[in-house]
Amino acid sequence: MLAASSQPYFSLYRPWALTKEHVVAAEGGHFSLPVGEWGLQDTQATTDLAHEAEIKILGFQEIVHNEQIGIYPPDGFTTWLVLMEWNAPSDSLLSRCGMWFTGSDGKDYPRSDFVFSSDVDENLQARESCTPPRAGGPKQDWDTGEVTTEEPRPEQWRKLAPIAMPNGVRPTELHFLWLKPHYVTIVLPEPAEFIDESSDGAAGE
């Protein structure tokens, strides 16, 4: 009886689940996701705002010598680095995105600065995974929904995203979101060394 009575719960649509995937090609693609209307359930959204951009993967590699980027993973883990290029309208809401990776073991690994054993440079920090440091562009107030722009954002920028994975596991997919159930997925290309070509500040410019 208990099993029968609980069946409808598992059949119901749950708005907090990640059910609306937007796939973007690693070589470049466009996405436009809805923006939440504050005070309402996250299945409802405003119509005059969007999380919108074009993004492509410029580089993806395993970091063998961690002094190259100045952060060190815990024992038993390897650092991987993804270089992204973003293009977006000036009014697109892109700050404060959530980002995570799927590994070759099928598990999800959220971005976090706390797993590394040293201070993380602002260009690599997870707090602004999708936008340049101190240039995030328009932001929406958590309480009122008002949109303000205190730190204008360039039309194009690059971002570096490090992720620590268990030894022998490599990232296969990059994901990010602002409003559930919508999220973006990029299937990562084959790894290839690029760090020497992008070590001149490419992360935030």
C-alpha positions as MATLAB code, in Angstrom:
seq = 'MLAASSQPYFSLYRPWALTKEHVVAAEGGHFSLPVGEWGLQDTQATTDLAHEAEIKILGFQEIVHNEQIGIYPPDGFTTWLVLMEWNAPSDSLLSRCGMWFTGSDGKDYPRSDFVFSSDVDENLQARESCTPPRAGGPKQDWDTGEVTTEEPRPEQWRKLAPIAMPNGVRPTELHFLWLKPHYVTIVLPEPAEFIDESSDGAAGE';
ca = [
       0.000    0.000    0.000;
       2.800    2.399    0.898;
       4.540    1.771   -2.406;
       1.339    2.335   -4.320;
       0.519    5.566   -2.498;
       4.020    6.978   -3.043;
       4.075    6.254   -6.782;
       2.461    9.583   -7.813;
       5.213   11.526   -6.014;
       7.912   10.033   -8.199;
       5.843   10.672  -11.320;
       5.341   14.361  -10.613;
       7.382   16.995  -12.445;
       9.898   18.497  -10.036;
      10.969   22.045  -11.075;
      14.205   21.876   -9.077;
      15.476   18.924  -11.116;
      17.798   19.411  -14.079;
      15.393   18.434  -16.839;
      16.018   20.994  -19.610;
      19.450   20.479  -21.134;
      20.807   22.918  -23.746;
      23.733   21.353  -25.624;
      26.407   23.619  -27.139;
      29.161   22.303  -29.421;
      32.718   22.582  -28.098;
      33.795   24.328  -31.319;
      31.264   27.080  -30.663;
      27.559   27.660  -30.219;
      24.832   29.923  -28.860;
      22.522   29.524  -25.873;
      19.690   31.626  -24.430;
      18.189   30.574  -21.101;
      15.273   32.163  -19.199;
      15.816   34.452  -16.225;
      13.845   33.789  -13.042;
      11.148   36.164  -11.848;
      11.901   36.828   -8.190;
       9.307   35.758   -5.657;
       7.881   33.123   -8.014;
       8.729   29.477   -8.533;
      11.794   28.916  -10.682;
       9.652   27.411  -13.440;
       8.397   30.934  -14.143;
      10.595   33.497  -15.851;
      10.750   37.060  -17.083;
      10.427   37.663  -20.822;
      12.644   40.736  -21.260;
      15.875   39.283  -19.826;
      18.009   36.287  -20.702;
      21.175   34.382  -19.830;
      22.520   34.551  -23.388;
      25.958   34.127  -24.948;
      28.098   32.408  -27.531;
      30.770   30.135  -26.099;
      33.489   27.860  -27.424;
      36.277   25.765  -25.952;
      39.729   27.033  -26.927;
      41.766   24.605  -24.836;
      41.493   21.589  -22.558;
      44.363   19.799  -20.866;
      45.665   17.919  -17.843;
      48.029   19.975  -15.676;
      51.148   17.933  -14.920;
      53.181   20.728  -13.302;
      50.777   22.590  -11.035;
      53.194   25.485  -10.496;
      52.184   26.550  -14.019;
      48.868   27.787  -12.623;
      49.822   28.061   -8.952;
      47.200   25.738   -7.439;
      47.608   22.194   -6.159;
      44.988   19.432   -5.934;
      44.622   17.076   -2.940;
      46.524   13.790   -2.857;
      45.134   11.300   -5.337;
      43.699   14.008   -7.600;
      44.761   15.647  -10.866;
      44.071   19.203  -12.006;
      42.451   19.745  -15.397;
      42.054   23.124  -17.064;
      39.510   24.377  -19.609;
      39.913   27.623  -21.551;
      36.651   29.153  -22.794;
      35.903   32.126  -25.051;
      32.673   34.030  -24.405;
      30.786   36.594  -26.513;
      27.608   38.163  -25.152;
      25.308   41.206  -25.384;
      26.016   43.816  -22.731;
      22.586   43.299  -21.111;
      22.869   39.494  -20.841;
      22.814   38.255  -17.222;
      25.833   35.962  -16.894;
      27.330   36.606  -13.442;
      27.056   34.098  -10.586;
      26.640   30.990  -12.725;
      26.969   27.547  -11.213;
      29.471   25.259  -12.959;
      30.314   21.575  -12.669;
      31.934   18.787  -14.675;
      31.039   15.184  -15.460;
      33.973   12.784  -15.260;
      34.802    9.704  -17.298;
      33.596    7.719  -14.269;
      30.081    9.097  -14.802;
      30.149   11.178  -11.597;
      29.571   14.934  -11.311;
      32.231   17.200   -9.787;
      31.244   20.770   -8.795;
      33.761   23.562   -9.162;
      35.189   24.615   -5.817;
      38.200   26.656   -4.788;
      38.376   24.898   -1.403;
      39.700   21.602   -2.793;
      42.993   23.238   -3.787;
      45.786   23.608   -1.235;
      46.743   27.191   -2.094;
      45.051   30.511   -2.775;
      43.305   30.547   -6.138;
      44.044   33.484   -8.451;
      40.951   35.608   -9.136;
      41.047   34.639  -12.836;
      40.599   30.989  -11.797;
      38.089   31.375   -8.956;
      34.807   29.482   -9.042;
      32.822   32.470   -7.708;
      32.648   33.965  -11.202;
      33.038   30.893  -13.403;
      31.456   32.506  -16.479;
      32.479   36.188  -16.335;
      35.689   38.215  -15.954;
      36.760   39.131  -12.391;
      35.408   42.531  -11.325;
      33.659   42.871  -14.703;
      30.631   40.635  -14.385;
      28.188   42.910  -16.168;
      24.554   43.335  -15.094;
      23.370   41.634  -11.916;
      19.901   40.981  -10.553;
      19.186   41.792   -6.909;
      18.348   38.643   -4.932;
      15.421   40.316   -3.107;
      13.870   42.808   -5.530;
      14.795   41.473   -8.950;
      16.192   44.901   -9.923;
      18.965   44.741  -12.528;
      21.987   47.032  -12.106;
      25.389   47.248  -13.802;
      28.155   48.389  -11.473;
      30.926   46.525  -13.279;
      30.526   46.714  -17.092;
      31.556   43.608  -18.998;
      33.488   43.466  -22.291;
      31.768   42.063  -25.372;
      34.318   39.230  -25.560;
      36.435   37.591  -22.870;
      38.235   34.365  -21.996;
      37.888   32.270  -18.852;
      40.022   29.512  -17.376;
      38.224   26.893  -15.278;
      40.277   24.400  -13.216;
      38.736   21.206  -11.855;
      40.261   18.521   -9.598;
      39.490   14.940  -10.611;
      40.556   11.624   -9.041;
      43.675   10.212  -10.687;
      42.729    8.262  -13.798;
      39.476   10.209  -14.310;
      39.196   13.013  -16.846;
      36.422   15.558  -17.426;
      34.147   14.625  -20.317;
      31.428   17.293  -20.047;
      31.253   20.885  -18.824;
      27.936   22.145  -17.408;
      26.693   25.490  -16.105;
      23.375   27.025  -15.076;
      21.607   29.983  -13.519;
      18.003   28.803  -13.196;
      16.837   25.222  -12.772;
      15.641   23.201  -14.594;
      17.642   24.796  -17.468;
      21.352   24.069  -17.862;
      24.035   24.062  -20.574;
      26.195   21.062  -21.504;
      29.385   21.091  -23.591;
      31.017   17.770  -24.502;
      34.732   18.420  -24.073;
      37.176   17.703  -26.920;
      40.218   15.460  -26.691;
      42.847   16.973  -24.348;
      45.702   18.912  -25.945;
      48.347   21.053  -24.248;
      47.731   24.789  -24.542;
      48.863   26.368  -21.276;
      52.069   27.917  -22.649;
      50.039   29.797  -25.266;
      47.447   31.159  -22.836;
      49.514   32.010  -19.762;
      49.634   35.753  -20.548;
      46.330   36.718  -18.899;
      43.925   35.046  -21.271;
      41.659   34.074  -18.391;
      40.194   37.474  -17.771;
      40.538   39.350  -21.033;
];
